[in-house]
């Protein structure tokens, strides 16, 4: 940086802030500094940065590896966080965990070894041990989902309660009366929000929700498909299926078609998806969009603020769930 300072004529602190894309440094100054840095092959020494600042300049995205590959929710989250960290000086690593492993273990390792400056994690529970652990140790983090302590920490969440209400109301308006949910694990906050939203709407009509037994939307496509096919073989067939993910919706369509049922005629499928895929798969699927790109960008910024400005109020956002678009608008008809 001293060399860049001498070549550019800017002070070392200005060079440093320009390389970090600080908002108080002009665009022309940043361009000059970056051009010189590229010309001389400047690469920051991360070990030196840690010695000087005590920071690793790493943010760890701690995620489950259990989702099926067809569901690009996790992929979009990873790519968006990585993109949002560009130019900030921070780098992202992904720390995975699997079913059967104590979900606190990877969090504890990062905190105890200080191998990252902050953690972003998902699949949040109302009284999540991981979040309680990080709050107790004053370790910076941001969550994709809400705990019962969410007023005290950074989070981004999709309004899954509203999603449940919209799903139930839309299906009721289409004349459906026997609704079934392929639920996420009920220990997680967003599953409880979805169920609460559906039940609130059904109660107004004196109806009850059925939750598919034996599997969750986090299980493999094959397990969900087989469970649905078995359920649809009975005489009391549901006429509306609510699926909180792309993979659950695909499994539902595969199962009902296997049983000779007609999507949009005998039965409707209402789904939540991160990418506009399902209506190109089957245009009769009714969908609500969850903007994971917005979530990833927000969480990256929230984690950085938790690191650099811990005395400020935590960044928090709840994304609005919008009613589904008419099918024909998707195809320009």
mmCIF file of C-alpha atoms in Angstrom, residues 90-262:
data_model
loop_
_atom_site.group_PDB
_atom_site.id
_atom_site.type_symbol
_atom_site.label_atom_id
_atom_site.label_comp_id
_atom_site.label_asym_id
_atom_site.label_seq_id
_atom_site.Cartn_x
_atom_site.Cartn_y
_atom_site.Cartn_z
ATOM 1 C CA UNK A 90 -14.365 -10.116 3.113
ATOM 2 C CA UNK A 91 -14.348 -13.628 1.694
ATOM 3 C CA UNK A 92 -16.922 -16.384 2.082
ATOM 4 C CA UNK A 93 -16.412 -19.987 3.096
ATOM 5 C CA UNK A 94 -19.165 -22.620 3.264
ATOM 6 C CA UNK A 95 -19.248 -24.834 6.342
ATOM 7 C CA UNK A 96 -21.604 -27.801 5.816
ATOM 8 C CA UNK A 97 -23.337 -30.081 8.296
ATOM 9 C CA UNK A 98 -25.453 -33.197 7.765
ATOM 10 C CA UNK A 99 -28.388 -34.953 9.429
ATOM 11 C CA UNK A 100 -27.326 -36.695 12.612
ATOM 12 C CA UNK A 101 -24.569 -34.200 13.358
ATOM 13 C CA UNK A 102 -25.046 -31.786 16.237
ATOM 14 C CA UNK A 103 -25.828 -28.539 14.437
ATOM 15 C CA UNK A 104 -23.978 -26.639 17.151
ATOM 16 C CA UNK A 105 -20.663 -28.377 16.382
ATOM 17 C CA UNK A 106 -19.642 -26.360 13.286
ATOM 18 C CA UNK A 107 -20.762 -23.138 14.963
ATOM 19 C CA UNK A 108 -18.784 -23.916 18.103
ATOM 20 C CA UNK A 109 -15.659 -24.742 16.055
ATOM 21 C CA UNK A 110 -15.776 -21.429 14.160
ATOM 22 C CA UNK A 111 -16.359 -19.393 17.308
ATOM 23 C CA UNK A 112 -13.707 -21.135 19.403
ATOM 24 C CA UNK A 113 -11.029 -21.088 16.692
ATOM 25 C CA UNK A 114 -12.000 -17.629 15.422
ATOM 26 C CA UNK A 115 -11.722 -19.040 11.909
ATOM 27 C CA UNK A 116 -14.271 -16.486 10.676
ATOM 28 C CA UNK A 117 -15.383 -13.012 11.713
ATOM 29 C CA UNK A 118 -19.096 -13.759 11.372
ATOM 30 C CA UNK A 119 -21.536 -16.569 10.598
ATOM 31 C CA UNK A 120 -24.608 -16.667 8.373
ATOM 32 C CA UNK A 121 -26.890 -19.651 8.928
ATOM 33 C CA UNK A 122 -30.401 -20.895 8.138
ATOM 34 C CA UNK A 123 -33.002 -23.503 9.134
ATOM 35 C CA UNK A 124 -33.643 -21.514 12.274
ATOM 36 C CA UNK A 125 -35.565 -22.844 15.252
ATOM 37 C CA UNK A 126 -37.590 -20.647 17.668
ATOM 38 C CA UNK A 127 -35.153 -21.392 20.527
ATOM 39 C CA UNK A 128 -32.144 -22.231 18.399
ATOM 40 C CA UNK A 129 -29.186 -23.428 20.506
ATOM 41 C CA UNK A 130 -26.758 -22.151 17.876
ATOM 42 C CA UNK A 131 -28.100 -18.620 18.058
ATOM 43 C CA UNK A 132 -28.208 -18.626 21.857
ATOM 44 C CA UNK A 133 -24.563 -19.801 21.866
ATOM 45 C CA UNK A 134 -23.404 -16.974 19.554
ATOM 46 C CA UNK A 135 -25.400 -14.355 21.433
ATOM 47 C CA UNK A 136 -23.895 -15.474 24.749
ATOM 48 C CA UNK A 137 -20.382 -15.157 23.294
ATOM 49 C CA UNK A 138 -21.094 -11.885 21.485
ATOM 50 C CA UNK A 139 -20.020 -13.423 18.175
ATOM 51 C CA UNK A 140 -21.242 -11.597 15.014
ATOM 52 C CA UNK A 141 -23.866 -13.463 12.978
ATOM 53 C CA UNK A 142 -26.979 -13.092 10.837
ATOM 54 C CA UNK A 143 -29.799 -15.603 10.382
ATOM 55 C CA UNK A 144 -32.040 -16.558 7.474
ATOM 56 C CA UNK A 145 -35.120 -16.966 9.645
ATOM 57 C CA UNK A 146 -36.342 -15.763 13.025
ATOM 58 C CA UNK A 147 -35.838 -16.992 16.570
ATOM 59 C CA UNK A 148 -37.929 -15.910 19.524
ATOM 60 C CA UNK A 149 -35.061 -13.492 20.298
ATOM 61 C CA UNK A 150 -35.022 -12.041 16.773
ATOM 62 C CA UNK A 151 -35.483 -8.470 17.975
ATOM 63 C CA UNK A 152 -32.000 -8.717 19.422
ATOM 64 C CA UNK A 153 -30.073 -10.030 16.413
ATOM 65 C CA UNK A 154 -29.686 -9.533 12.633
ATOM 66 C CA UNK A 155 -32.006 -11.587 10.448
ATOM 67 C CA UNK A 156 -33.701 -11.771 7.090
ATOM 68 C CA UNK A 157 -36.884 -13.783 6.737
ATOM 69 C CA UNK A 158 -39.629 -14.461 4.241
ATOM 70 C CA UNK A 159 -43.143 -13.999 5.611
ATOM 71 C CA UNK A 160 -44.067 -17.672 5.630
ATOM 72 C CA UNK A 161 -47.149 -17.004 7.713
ATOM 73 C CA UNK A 162 -48.476 -14.836 4.888
ATOM 74 C CA UNK A 163 -47.439 -17.524 2.399
ATOM 75 C CA UNK A 164 -49.581 -20.027 4.301
ATOM 76 C CA UNK A 165 -52.537 -17.643 4.317
ATOM 77 C CA UNK A 166 -52.193 -16.904 0.585
ATOM 78 C CA UNK A 167 -51.886 -20.601 -0.254
ATOM 79 C CA UNK A 168 -54.965 -21.580 1.730
ATOM 80 C CA UNK A 169 -57.036 -18.631 0.505
ATOM 81 C CA UNK A 170 -56.110 -19.240 -3.143
ATOM 82 C CA UNK A 171 -56.978 -22.927 -2.934
ATOM 83 C CA UNK A 172 -60.256 -22.182 -1.150
ATOM 84 C CA UNK A 173 -61.180 -19.713 -3.885
ATOM 85 C CA UNK A 174 -60.606 -22.525 -6.391
ATOM 86 C CA UNK A 175 -63.127 -24.668 -4.526
ATOM 87 C CA UNK A 176 -60.631 -26.860 -2.687
ATOM 88 C CA UNK A 177 -61.610 -28.036 0.773
ATOM 89 C CA UNK A 178 -59.229 -30.897 1.691
ATOM 90 C CA UNK A 179 -55.808 -29.276 1.924
ATOM 91 C CA UNK A 180 -52.592 -31.106 2.722
ATOM 92 C CA UNK A 181 -49.140 -29.658 3.485
ATOM 93 C CA UNK A 182 -45.798 -31.255 2.697
ATOM 94 C CA UNK A 183 -44.320 -29.601 5.757
ATOM 95 C CA UNK A 184 -40.739 -28.643 6.546
ATOM 96 C CA UNK A 185 -39.459 -30.101 9.855
ATOM 97 C CA UNK A 186 -41.888 -28.799 12.450
ATOM 98 C CA UNK A 187 -39.095 -27.813 14.820
ATOM 99 C CA UNK A 188 -38.081 -25.019 12.469
ATOM 100 C CA UNK A 189 -39.579 -21.548 12.710
ATOM 101 C CA UNK A 190 -40.700 -21.228 9.107
ATOM 102 C CA UNK A 191 -42.624 -24.511 9.253
ATOM 103 C CA UNK A 192 -44.534 -23.256 12.273
ATOM 104 C CA UNK A 193 -45.227 -19.950 10.518
ATOM 105 C CA UNK A 194 -46.583 -21.739 7.415
ATOM 106 C CA UNK A 195 -48.856 -24.013 9.448
ATOM 107 C CA UNK A 196 -50.102 -21.080 11.520
ATOM 108 C CA UNK A 197 -50.961 -19.082 8.394
ATOM 109 C CA UNK A 198 -52.813 -21.987 6.769
ATOM 110 C CA UNK A 199 -54.740 -22.877 9.931
ATOM 111 C CA UNK A 200 -55.747 -19.268 10.486
ATOM 112 C CA UNK A 201 -57.377 -19.159 7.053
ATOM 113 C CA UNK A 202 -58.947 -22.623 7.210
ATOM 114 C CA UNK A 203 -60.425 -21.973 10.651
ATOM 115 C CA UNK A 204 -62.586 -19.226 9.159
ATOM 116 C CA UNK A 205 -64.252 -21.916 7.026
ATOM 117 C CA UNK A 206 -64.368 -24.576 9.735
ATOM 118 C CA UNK A 207 -61.801 -26.696 7.894
ATOM 119 C CA UNK A 208 -58.677 -28.502 9.085
ATOM 120 C CA UNK A 209 -55.245 -28.921 7.533
ATOM 121 C CA UNK A 210 -53.697 -32.338 6.943
ATOM 122 C CA UNK A 211 -49.909 -32.627 7.233
ATOM 123 C CA UNK A 212 -48.313 -35.420 5.199
ATOM 124 C CA UNK A 213 -47.014 -38.030 7.633
ATOM 125 C CA UNK A 214 -43.647 -39.751 7.646
ATOM 126 C CA UNK A 215 -41.635 -37.253 5.592
ATOM 127 C CA UNK A 216 -40.817 -33.560 5.399
ATOM 128 C CA UNK A 217 -40.050 -31.233 2.493
ATOM 129 C CA UNK A 218 -36.361 -31.592 3.442
ATOM 130 C CA UNK A 219 -36.376 -35.302 2.567
ATOM 131 C CA UNK A 220 -35.255 -36.592 -0.828
ATOM 132 C CA UNK A 221 -37.521 -36.332 -3.850
ATOM 133 C CA UNK A 222 -37.956 -40.095 -3.884
ATOM 134 C CA UNK A 223 -39.061 -40.336 -0.249
ATOM 135 C CA UNK A 224 -41.543 -37.470 -0.633
ATOM 136 C CA UNK A 225 -42.897 -38.878 -3.905
ATOM 137 C CA UNK A 226 -43.429 -42.344 -2.430
ATOM 138 C CA UNK A 227 -45.138 -40.973 0.678
ATOM 139 C CA UNK A 228 -47.436 -38.824 -1.454
ATOM 140 C CA UNK A 229 -48.236 -41.675 -3.840
ATOM 141 C CA UNK A 230 -49.186 -43.883 -0.883
ATOM 142 C CA UNK A 231 -51.372 -41.152 0.576
ATOM 143 C CA UNK A 232 -53.087 -40.440 -2.762
ATOM 144 C CA UNK A 233 -53.969 -44.120 -3.122
ATOM 145 C CA UNK A 234 -56.561 -43.781 -0.361
ATOM 146 C CA UNK A 235 -60.188 -42.864 -0.999
ATOM 147 C CA UNK A 236 -60.153 -39.561 0.915
ATOM 148 C CA UNK A 237 -57.809 -37.871 -1.567
ATOM 149 C CA UNK A 238 -56.828 -34.261 -0.770
ATOM 150 C CA UNK A 239 -57.790 -31.779 -3.476
ATOM 151 C CA UNK A 240 -55.074 -29.220 -2.689
ATOM 152 C CA UNK A 241 -51.398 -29.805 -1.872
ATOM 153 C CA UNK A 242 -49.218 -27.026 -0.437
ATOM 154 C CA UNK A 243 -45.504 -27.463 -1.130
ATOM 155 C CA UNK A 244 -42.956 -25.082 0.457
ATOM 156 C CA UNK A 245 -40.183 -25.900 -2.064
ATOM 157 C CA UNK A 246 -39.563 -26.671 -5.725
ATOM 158 C CA UNK A 247 -38.586 -30.269 -5.010
ATOM 159 C CA UNK A 248 -41.675 -30.927 -2.896
ATOM 160 C CA UNK A 249 -43.880 -29.540 -5.671
ATOM 161 C CA UNK A 250 -42.218 -31.708 -8.342
ATOM 162 C CA UNK A 251 -42.643 -34.750 -6.118
ATOM 163 C CA UNK A 252 -46.310 -33.892 -5.606
ATOM 164 C CA UNK A 253 -46.956 -33.585 -9.347
ATOM 165 C CA UNK A 254 -45.128 -36.864 -10.046
ATOM 166 C CA UNK A 255 -47.130 -38.674 -7.358
ATOM 167 C CA UNK A 256 -50.556 -37.402 -8.401
ATOM 168 C CA UNK A 257 -49.929 -38.119 -12.091
ATOM 169 C CA UNK A 258 -48.741 -41.603 -11.152
ATOM 170 C CA UNK A 259 -52.120 -42.135 -9.478
ATOM 171 C CA UNK A 260 -53.991 -40.941 -12.577
ATOM 172 C CA UNK A 261 -55.065 -37.618 -11.096
ATOM 173 C CA UNK A 262 -55.114 -34.483 -13.256
#
